């Protein structure tokens, strides 16, 4: 097949991990006789520096025309001024919103060879295989009003948590559909004892669940969910959350896998590409890691696995996706480690060397 991919390397370690994924995608293309035309575009801080906007029109167009988009990371101390008129993160939020990518999938499955890299006890990690389905285009991130103002002579600020029924319904449906391909359990996270949006969330999820009598549904308050993620993570199958809760819980869940650098994500919506498949955005869940940016030592696993999700969900290349996942898997099994997962005294590979090991196994 021929596919058009837009790559958004972004800031910090973004360009390093996206370069790794690009090489892996080229290897996959060569292996399967495919052609992936990959075009890079600016997003985030580097886009602000070049154009004044964190998502220039040209980049958005490149995303809208692509069959799928692969993103590295955005942000960094250079653009952190709280009074700055635009922020790198605004570019990421804008592209998610513009492409209507309301369902963010974050699978967490600890690699058996990396169990020791997690601070959790080995027995807690046994059987952990969960999928966070995070609502991505509404909630606190986008609700209006969102602003700074002055109240009674005092600086004040407001963010608005808002959800409509339809926004909840579509992401809930995505979660139930995905649960059908897994262990058929949805744990819906909310704060229904306090938040009105959560009560609407719970009510809507119950209604949607009636179309899925074969899928078990439980409701978990977000504070308890945070606890259960470390006390009994294996009890979760699909964790359905609103935007902010999902952001927080997915970073917590990444600890189960031994490294924030290891986790991929896919953001999907209803828009279709030339293949009739979702025009998705794929990105590791980690940030731009300014502390190690430019050193070439970042763990590309999350981005490589995001590329695998891209192959599966947006290009329909399930075998190629599995081949890439298996290559990452076997490199890790064979002891390949980047600095974040190497044990004291163990030799760590840099990003390029790790990627080479993966590609050799494709
Ligand atoms: C994530 C990130 C983003 C988010 C930031 C960079 C805006 O933390 O993808 O989890 O909060 O969604
Ligand atoms: Mg996050």
Coordinates of C-alpha atoms and ligand atoms in Angstrom, one line a residue:
X1 CA 0.0 0.0 0.0
X2 CA 0.9 3.7 -0.3
X3 CA 0.2 5.8 2.7
X4 CA 0.8 9.5 3.5
X5 CA 2.0 10.2 7.0
X6 CA 2.5 13.5 8.7
X7 CA 5.2 13.5 11.4
X8 CA 5.1 16.2 14.1
X9 CA 8.4 15.8 15.9
X10 CA 7.8 18.8 18.2
X11 CA 10.2 19.8 21.0
X12 CA 12.7 18.3 23.4
X13 CA 13.2 14.6 22.8
X14 CA 10.3 14.6 20.3
X15 CA 12.6 14.8 17.2
X16 CA 14.8 12.0 18.6
X17 CA 12.0 9.5 19.2
X18 CA 10.2 10.4 16.0
X19 CA 13.4 9.8 14.0
X20 CA 13.5 6.4 15.6
X21 CA 9.9 5.6 14.6
X22 CA 10.5 6.9 11.1
X23 CA 13.3 4.4 10.7
X24 CA 11.2 1.6 12.0
X25 CA 8.3 2.6 9.7
X26 CA 10.8 2.5 6.7
X27 CA 11.9 -0.9 7.7
X28 CA 8.3 -2.1 8.0
X29 CA 7.5 -0.6 4.6
X30 CA 10.5 -2.4 3.0
X31 CA 9.6 -5.7 4.6
X32 CA 6.0 -5.6 3.4
X33 CA 6.5 -3.9 0.0
X34 CA 4.6 -0.7 1.1
X35 CA 5.4 2.9 0.6
X36 CA 5.0 5.4 3.4
X37 CA 5.4 9.0 2.3
X38 CA 6.4 10.9 5.4
X39 CA 6.2 14.6 5.6
X40 CA 7.3 16.6 8.7
X41 CA 5.5 19.7 10.0
X42 CA 6.0 22.0 13.0
X43 CA 4.1 21.9 16.2
X44 CA 4.7 23.3 19.7
X45 CA 7.5 25.5 20.9
X46 CA 9.6 25.2 17.7
X47 CA 6.5 26.3 15.7
X48 CA 6.0 29.3 18.0
X49 CA 9.7 30.2 17.4
X50 CA 9.3 29.9 13.7
X51 CA 5.8 31.3 13.1
X52 CA 4.4 32.7 16.3
X53 CA 1.8 29.9 16.4
X54 CA 2.1 26.5 18.1
X55 CA 0.0 25.0 15.3
X56 CA 0.6 26.9 12.0
X57 CA -2.1 26.5 9.4
X58 CA 0.3 24.6 7.2
X59 CA 0.8 22.0 9.9
X60 CA -2.9 21.6 10.5
X61 CA -3.4 21.1 6.8
X62 CA -0.7 18.5 6.6
X63 CA -2.5 16.6 9.4
X64 CA -5.9 16.9 7.8
X65 CA -4.5 15.6 4.5
X66 CA -2.6 12.7 5.9
X67 CA -3.8 9.2 6.5
X68 CA -2.4 9.4 10.0
X69 CA -0.2 11.6 12.2
X70 CA 2.7 10.7 14.4
X71 CA 3.7 13.1 17.1
X72 CA 6.7 13.3 19.4
X73 CA 6.2 15.8 22.2
X74 CA 5.7 19.5 22.8
X75 CA 6.8 22.0 25.4
X76 CA 9.9 23.0 27.4
X77 CA 11.2 25.6 29.9
X78 CA 11.8 28.1 27.1
X79 CA 8.1 28.5 26.5
X80 CA 6.9 28.1 30.2
X81 CA 6.4 31.8 31.0
X82 CA 2.9 31.9 32.6
X83 CA 2.2 35.2 31.0
X84 CA 3.1 34.1 27.5
X85 CA 0.2 34.6 25.0
X86 CA 0.6 31.2 23.4
X87 CA 2.0 27.9 24.7
X88 CA 3.4 24.8 22.9
X89 CA 0.7 22.6 24.5
X90 CA -1.9 24.8 22.8
X91 CA -0.7 23.3 19.5
X92 CA -1.3 19.7 20.6
X93 CA -4.8 20.6 22.1
X94 CA -5.6 22.4 18.8
X95 CA -4.7 19.5 16.6
X96 CA -6.7 17.0 18.8
X97 CA -9.7 19.3 18.7
X98 CA -9.4 20.1 15.0
X99 CA -9.3 16.4 14.0
X100 CA -12.0 15.6 16.5
X101 CA -10.0 13.0 18.2
X102 CA -12.2 12.3 21.2
X103 CA -11.0 8.9 22.2
X104 CA -7.5 8.5 23.5
X105 CA -6.3 4.9 23.9
X106 CA -3.4 4.3 26.3
X107 CA -2.6 0.6 26.7
X108 CA -0.6 -0.5 29.7
X109 CA 1.0 -3.9 29.7
X110 CA 4.2 -4.3 31.7
X111 CA 6.9 -6.2 29.8
X112 CA 7.8 -9.3 31.8
X113 CA 11.5 -8.4 31.4
X114 CA 11.0 -4.9 32.8
X115 CA 9.1 -5.9 35.9
X116 CA 12.1 -5.0 38.1
X117 CA 12.1 -1.5 36.6
X118 CA 8.8 -0.8 38.3
X119 CA 8.8 0.3 41.9
X120 CA 5.8 -2.0 42.4
X121 CA 6.1 -5.5 43.8
X122 CA 6.4 -8.2 41.1
X123 CA 3.2 -10.0 42.3
X124 CA 1.1 -6.8 41.9
X125 CA 2.1 -6.6 38.3
X126 CA 1.2 -10.1 37.4
X127 CA -1.6 -10.1 34.9
X128 CA -1.7 -6.4 34.4
X129 CA -3.1 -5.6 30.9
X130 CA -5.3 -2.5 30.9
X131 CA -6.4 0.1 28.5
X132 CA -7.1 3.7 29.5
X133 CA -9.8 5.2 27.2
X134 CA -9.5 8.9 27.9
X135 CA -11.9 11.5 26.6
X136 CA -9.7 14.0 24.7
X137 CA -11.6 17.0 23.3
X138 CA -13.7 18.3 26.1
X139 CA -13.8 18.8 29.8
X140 CA -11.6 21.2 31.7
X141 CA -9.1 21.4 28.9
X142 CA -11.5 23.1 26.5
X143 CA -14.5 24.4 28.6
X144 CA -15.2 28.1 28.4
X145 CA -14.8 30.5 30.2
X146 CA -11.1 29.8 30.7
X147 CA -9.2 32.9 31.7
X148 CA -7.5 35.1 34.2
X149 CA -9.4 38.0 35.6
X150 CA -9.6 40.3 38.6
X151 CA -12.2 39.7 41.3
X152 CA -12.6 42.2 44.1
X153 CA -9.1 43.6 43.3
X154 CA -7.6 40.1 43.5
X155 CA -6.1 38.1 40.6
X156 CA -8.4 35.2 39.9
X157 CA -8.6 32.4 37.3
X158 CA -11.2 30.1 36.0
X159 CA -11.3 26.8 34.0
X160 CA -14.7 25.3 33.2
X161 CA -15.5 21.6 33.4
X162 CA -18.2 20.9 31.0
X163 CA -19.5 17.8 29.2
X164 CA -22.5 17.2 27.0
X165 CA -24.3 13.9 26.8
X166 CA -23.2 13.3 23.3
X167 CA -19.5 13.8 24.2
X168 CA -19.8 11.2 26.9
X169 CA -21.8 8.8 24.8
X170 CA -19.4 8.6 21.9
X171 CA -16.3 7.9 24.1
X172 CA -18.2 5.5 26.2
X173 CA -19.3 3.6 23.1
X174 CA -15.6 3.4 22.0
X175 CA -14.7 2.0 25.4
X176 CA -17.4 -0.7 25.3
X177 CA -16.5 -1.6 21.7
X178 CA -12.8 -2.0 22.7
X179 CA -13.8 -4.0 25.8
X180 CA -15.4 -6.5 23.5
X181 CA -12.1 -7.3 21.9
X182 CA -10.6 -7.7 25.4
X183 CA -11.7 -9.1 28.8
X184 CA -15.2 -7.4 28.5
X185 CA -15.0 -5.2 31.5
X186 CA -15.3 -1.4 31.7
X187 CA -14.4 0.5 34.8
X188 CA -15.8 4.0 34.4
X189 CA -14.0 6.6 36.5
X190 CA -15.8 9.7 37.8
X191 CA -16.2 11.9 40.9
X192 CA -20.0 11.5 41.0
X193 CA -20.1 12.1 44.7
X194 CA -19.1 15.8 44.1
X195 CA -19.2 16.8 40.4
X196 CA -22.4 17.4 38.4
X197 CA -20.5 16.5 35.2
X198 CA -19.6 13.2 36.8
X199 CA -23.3 12.4 37.6
X200 CA -24.2 13.0 33.9
X201 CA -21.1 10.9 33.0
X202 CA -22.3 8.0 35.1
X203 CA -25.9 8.2 34.0
X204 CA -24.8 8.3 30.3
X205 CA -22.3 5.4 30.7
X206 CA -25.1 3.3 32.3
X207 CA -27.4 4.0 29.3
X208 CA -24.7 3.1 26.8
X209 CA -23.9 -0.1 28.7
X210 CA -27.4 -1.3 28.0
X211 CA -26.3 -1.9 24.4
X212 CA -23.5 -4.0 25.7
X213 CA -25.0 -6.6 28.0
X214 CA -21.9 -8.9 27.4
X215 CA -19.6 -6.3 28.9
X216 CA -19.4 -5.8 32.7
X217 CA -19.5 -2.3 34.0
X218 CA -18.3 -0.9 37.3
X219 CA -18.1 2.7 38.5
X220 CA -15.0 3.8 40.4
X221 CA -14.5 7.2 42.0
X222 CA -11.3 8.8 40.7
X223 CA -9.6 8.9 44.1
X224 CA -10.2 5.2 44.6
X225 CA -9.1 4.5 41.1
X226 CA -5.8 6.1 41.8
X227 CA -5.4 3.8 44.7
X228 CA -6.5 0.6 43.0
X229 CA -4.1 1.3 40.1
X230 CA -1.3 0.5 42.6
X231 CA -3.0 -1.9 44.9
X232 CA -4.8 -4.1 42.4
X233 CA -4.0 -3.0 38.8
X234 CA -4.6 -6.4 37.3
X235 CA -8.4 -6.0 38.2
X236 CA -8.7 -3.4 35.4
X237 CA -9.5 -4.1 31.8
X238 CA -10.8 -0.9 30.2
X239 CA -10.6 2.3 32.3
X240 CA -12.9 4.9 30.9
X241 CA -12.2 8.4 32.0
X242 CA -12.9 12.1 31.2
X243 CA -10.0 14.2 30.0
X244 CA -8.3 15.4 33.1
X245 CA -8.7 12.3 35.2
X246 CA -7.3 10.2 32.3
X247 CA -4.3 12.5 31.9
X248 CA -3.4 12.0 35.6
X249 CA -4.3 8.3 35.9
X250 CA -2.4 7.3 32.7
X251 CA 0.9 8.8 34.0
X252 CA 0.3 6.9 37.2
X253 CA -0.5 3.7 35.2
X254 CA 2.7 4.1 33.3
X255 CA 4.7 3.3 36.4
X256 CA 3.3 -0.2 36.1
X257 CA 5.2 -0.6 32.9
X258 CA 8.5 0.4 34.4
X259 CA 8.9 3.6 32.4
X260 CA 6.8 6.6 31.2
X261 CA 8.9 6.3 28.1
X262 CA 7.4 2.9 27.2
X263 CA 3.8 3.8 26.7
X264 CA 2.2 4.6 23.4
X265 CA -1.2 6.1 22.6
X266 CA -3.7 6.5 19.8
X267 CA -6.2 9.3 19.5
X268 CA -9.1 8.4 17.3
X269 CA -12.4 10.0 16.2
X270 CA -15.0 9.5 13.6
X271 CA -13.1 11.1 10.7
X272 CA -11.9 8.6 8.1
X273 CA -8.8 8.6 5.9
X274 CA -8.5 7.3 2.3
X275 CA -8.7 3.7 3.6
X276 CA -12.0 4.3 5.4
X277 CA -10.1 3.9 8.7
X278 CA -9.7 6.5 11.5
X279 CA -7.4 9.4 10.7
X280 CA -5.7 9.1 14.0
X281 CA -3.0 10.9 15.9
X282 CA -0.4 8.7 17.5
X283 CA 2.0 9.8 20.2
X284 CA 3.9 8.5 23.2
X285 CA 2.3 9.5 26.5
X286 CA 5.6 11.1 27.8
X287 CA 6.5 14.7 27.5
X288 CA 9.4 16.5 25.9
X289 CA 11.8 15.6 28.7
X290 CA 13.9 18.8 28.5
X291 CA 16.4 17.4 31.0
X292 CA 17.6 14.8 28.5
X293 CA 16.7 16.5 25.2
X294 CA 19.5 16.6 22.6
X295 CA 21.5 13.9 24.3
X296 CA 20.2 11.1 22.2
X297 CA 19.4 8.8 25.1
X298 CA 15.6 8.9 25.2
X299 CA 13.7 5.7 25.2
X300 CA 11.9 5.5 21.9
X301 CA 9.7 2.5 22.9
X302 CA 6.6 4.6 23.4
X303 CA 6.9 6.2 20.0
X304 CA 7.8 2.9 18.3
X305 CA 4.7 1.3 19.8
X306 CA 2.7 4.3 18.8
X307 CA 3.8 3.7 15.2
X308 CA 2.6 0.1 15.6
X309 CA -0.8 1.4 16.7
X310 CA -0.8 3.7 13.7
X311 CA -0.2 0.7 11.4
X312 CA -3.0 -1.2 13.0
X313 CA -5.7 1.5 13.5
X314 CA -5.2 3.9 10.6
X315 CA -3.6 1.7 7.9
X316 CA -5.2 -1.6 8.7
X317 CA -1.8 -3.3 8.7
X318 CA -2.4 -5.7 11.6
X319 CA 0.5 -8.0 10.7
X320 CA 3.0 -5.2 10.3
X321 CA 1.9 -3.7 13.6
X322 CA 2.3 -7.1 15.3
X323 CA 5.8 -7.4 13.7
X324 CA 6.9 -4.1 15.1
X325 CA 5.5 -4.8 18.5
X326 CA 7.2 -8.2 18.5
X327 CA 10.5 -6.6 17.5
X328 CA 10.3 -4.2 20.4
X329 CA 9.3 -7.0 22.7
X330 CA 12.1 -9.3 21.7
X331 CA 14.8 -6.5 21.9
X332 CA 13.7 -5.8 25.5
X333 CA 13.6 -9.6 26.2
X334 CA 17.1 -9.8 24.9
X335 CA 18.3 -7.2 27.4
X336 CA 18.3 -4.0 25.3
X337 CA 17.8 -1.1 27.7
X338 CA 17.8 2.6 27.5
X339 CA 19.0 4.7 30.5
X340 CA 15.5 5.0 32.0
X341 CA 15.1 1.2 32.4
X342 CA 18.7 0.0 32.8
X343 CA 19.6 -1.3 36.2
X344 CA 22.5 0.1 38.1
X345 CA 25.7 -1.1 36.5
X346 CA 23.8 -2.3 33.4
X347 CA 24.9 -0.9 30.1
X348 CA 22.3 1.5 28.6
X349 CA 21.9 1.9 24.8
X350 CA 21.3 5.3 23.3
X351 CA 18.2 6.0 21.3
X352 CA 19.8 5.1 17.9
X353 CA 21.4 1.9 19.2
X354 CA 18.2 0.7 20.8
X355 CA 16.3 1.5 17.5
X356 CA 18.9 -0.5 15.5
X357 CA 18.3 -3.5 17.8
X358 CA 14.6 -3.2 17.2
X359 CA 14.9 -2.8 13.4
X360 CA 17.3 -5.8 13.3
X361 CA 14.4 -7.9 14.7
X362 CA 11.7 -6.7 12.3
Ligands
LIG1 C1 -0.7 14.1 27.6 C2 0.0 15.4 27.9 C3 -0.8 16.6 27.4 C4 -2.2 16.5 28.0 C5 -0.2 18.0 27.6 C6 1.2 18.0 27.0 C7 -1.1 19.0 27.0 O1 0.2 15.5 29.3 O2 -0.8 13.9 26.4 O3 -1.0 13.3 28.5 O4 -2.4 17.0 29.1 O5 -3.1 15.9 27.4
LIG2 MG1 -0.3 13.7 30.4

